[in-house]
Amino acid sequence: MRTQLFVDGTWRDGGGGATIGVLDPATGETIADVASGTPEDATAAVDAAAAAQPEWARRPARERSEILRESWRLMNERADALAAIITAEQGKPLAEARGEIDYAAEFLRWNAEESVRISGRLSSTPSGASRVLVSHPPVGVVVMVTPWNFPAAMITRKVAPALGAGNATVIKPAAETPLTALFIAELLTDAGVPPGLVNVVPTNEPGPWFDAAIGHPATRMFSFTGSTAVGRALQAKSAQRVLKSTLELGGNAPFIVLADADVEAAVAGAMVAKMRHTGQTCVAANRFYVHRAVADEFTDRLATEMSAVVVGAGVEPGVGCGPVISAAAVDRLHRTVEAAVASGAKVVTGGSPASRPGFFFEPTVIAGVESGAEILDGELFGPVAPIVCFDDDDDAVAWANATEMGLAAYIYGQDLARGLNIAERLQVGMVGLNRGFMSDPSAPFGGMKQSGLGREGGAEGIYEFCETRFVAADW
Ligand code: SIN
């Protein structure tokens, strides 16, 4: 396990000598002490990135592509070791850690393919006075701030297109999960990424670190995945330098079950949309709106499935619900459930912290929730499913849209036209129609409203890491 900073292709301690204690959320115990980068370390990382980037950008796209492809191969080859690290510091069950690695590796392969297809455009002005040649050079140095819930995939989702387009990167992984990021830095280096292009600088001083990194004159872009509150604050700071940015922020995904839904399929989808990574995803189903005609059946079946999920440490066999990230998260979930019950809702299953060491909360279903209830307002980020009944599809759509968030939504119903009509009325960037899982490196992940700016993945993703230049030419 690497525990030092990775700057300019070398491993080093943080300038201040401080370390970050990394906890196993399944036990609450410290599993590693990782060097904590200072603002000066962040500056050194941007210096290294700025020095390395021009030569990288000049290389043929095919060379960059082949290094990304080799990174994909190595990530698969080293999947067992990486999965063990993810489970140890993040808590998710080993099978889900393996699933995350497949997802993370696929961003490397997808962007290996996309990086040789960055194309421009040639057109004539309407007057015929000149031709216009549009091209997409790399942005330069990109600072990335990544979250703890997908410690591998949220790095490759940013680093792969950034490198593919010819940029250099400086990454601040979440303080909870730096070990995965450092593992990936080594893997990318072994795959052939030259020194300086991927710098990983964990820190327990995020504010000063970020000020130094984005205040550096060579930084041209920042890319963030995390909460809307933090994203908004970082964007306000980066506005001082008018940095290009992508923001993948919070969600509050509605899960709508229409009267004609196949309830068994809807429950299967709900289990994925709710319980993937113990409910700790920004696309997690956060609010269930279920037509009254199927509400009892849906609630009973969902409660049966939820109560059958095995809660435990990610390394234990058969576990479907690992720990949440911290003791504070357990407290927050508990307070939220208690407040819902105090306002008239009913716990059908779960409802409490699980009685074992570590940070566990029982898979929970709450029924009888009113459409204006407080529990529907914020991201739950845990294994809790509040259910609201509706009688009229228009109400479900209006309630689903009654939020500043606009990341994802789910719809279950057998009439495809009706489902697609509702999908088009939802103010979100992504819809799962009769699916509880929509994320894929080949699709443009991202949100509307305060859920973010820009898209990651798909054909769109790599262009986020490019500038646009045109040349007006005569010949
Ligand atoms: C996230 O929770 O930030 C990402 C979820 C996904 O990629 O599916």
CSV table of N, CA and C and ligand atoms in Angstrom, one decimal, residues 103 147 149-150 154 157 225 248 276 280-283 437 439 445, ligand 1:
chain,number,residue,atom,x,y,z
A,103,TYR,N,-16.2,-0.9,-13.5
A,103,TYR,CA,-16.7,0.4,-14.0
A,103,TYR,C,-15.5,1.4,-14.2
A,147,PRO,N,-14.5,12.1,-4.7
A,147,PRO,CA,-15.2,11.7,-3.5
A,147,PRO,C,-14.8,10.4,-3.0
A,149,ASN,N,-17.1,7.9,-2.2
A,149,ASN,CA,-18.0,6.8,-2.4
A,149,ASN,C,-17.6,5.9,-3.6
A,150,PHE,N,-17.0,6.5,-4.6
A,150,PHE,CA,-16.4,5.6,-5.6
A,150,PHE,C,-14.9,6.0,-5.8
A,154,MET,N,-14.5,7.4,-9.7
A,154,MET,CA,-14.6,8.9,-9.9
A,154,MET,C,-13.2,9.5,-10.3
A,157,ARG,N,-12.9,8.3,-14.2
A,157,ARG,CA,-13.9,9.1,-15.0
A,157,ARG,C,-13.4,10.5,-15.4
A,225,THR,N,-16.3,16.2,-8.0
A,225,THR,CA,-17.5,15.4,-7.7
A,225,THR,C,-17.7,15.4,-6.2
A,248,GLU,N,-19.9,17.6,-10.7
A,248,GLU,CA,-20.9,16.5,-10.6
A,248,GLU,C,-21.3,16.5,-9.1
A,276,ARG,N,-27.3,0.1,-4.0
A,276,ARG,CA,-25.9,0.1,-4.6
A,276,ARG,C,-25.0,0.9,-3.6
A,280,GLN,N,-25.1,5.0,-0.9
A,280,GLN,CA,-24.2,6.1,-0.9
A,280,GLN,C,-23.7,6.5,-2.3
A,281,THR,N,-24.7,6.7,-3.2
A,281,THR,CA,-24.4,7.2,-4.5
A,281,THR,C,-25.2,8.5,-4.8
A,282,CYS,N,-24.7,9.3,-5.6
A,282,CYS,CA,-25.5,10.6,-5.9
A,282,CYS,C,-26.7,10.3,-6.8
A,283,VAL,N,-26.7,9.1,-7.4
A,283,VAL,CA,-27.9,8.7,-8.2
A,283,VAL,C,-28.8,7.8,-7.4
A,437,PHE,N,-30.5,1.1,-12.7
A,437,PHE,CA,-29.1,1.4,-12.8
A,437,PHE,C,-28.8,1.9,-14.2
A,439,SER,N,-25.8,4.1,-15.0
A,439,SER,CA,-24.5,4.6,-15.2
A,439,SER,C,-23.7,3.7,-16.2
A,445,PHE,N,-22.9,11.2,-18.2
A,445,PHE,CA,-23.4,11.3,-16.8
A,445,PHE,C,-23.3,12.7,-16.4
B,1,SIN,C1,-21.6,9.1,-7.7
B,1,SIN,O1,-22.3,8.7,-6.8
B,1,SIN,O2,-21.0,10.2,-7.6
B,1,SIN,C2,-21.5,8.4,-9.0
B,1,SIN,C3,-22.5,7.3,-9.3
B,1,SIN,C4,-22.3,6.6,-10.6
B,1,SIN,O3,-21.4,6.9,-11.3
B,1,SIN,O4,-23.1,5.7,-10.9
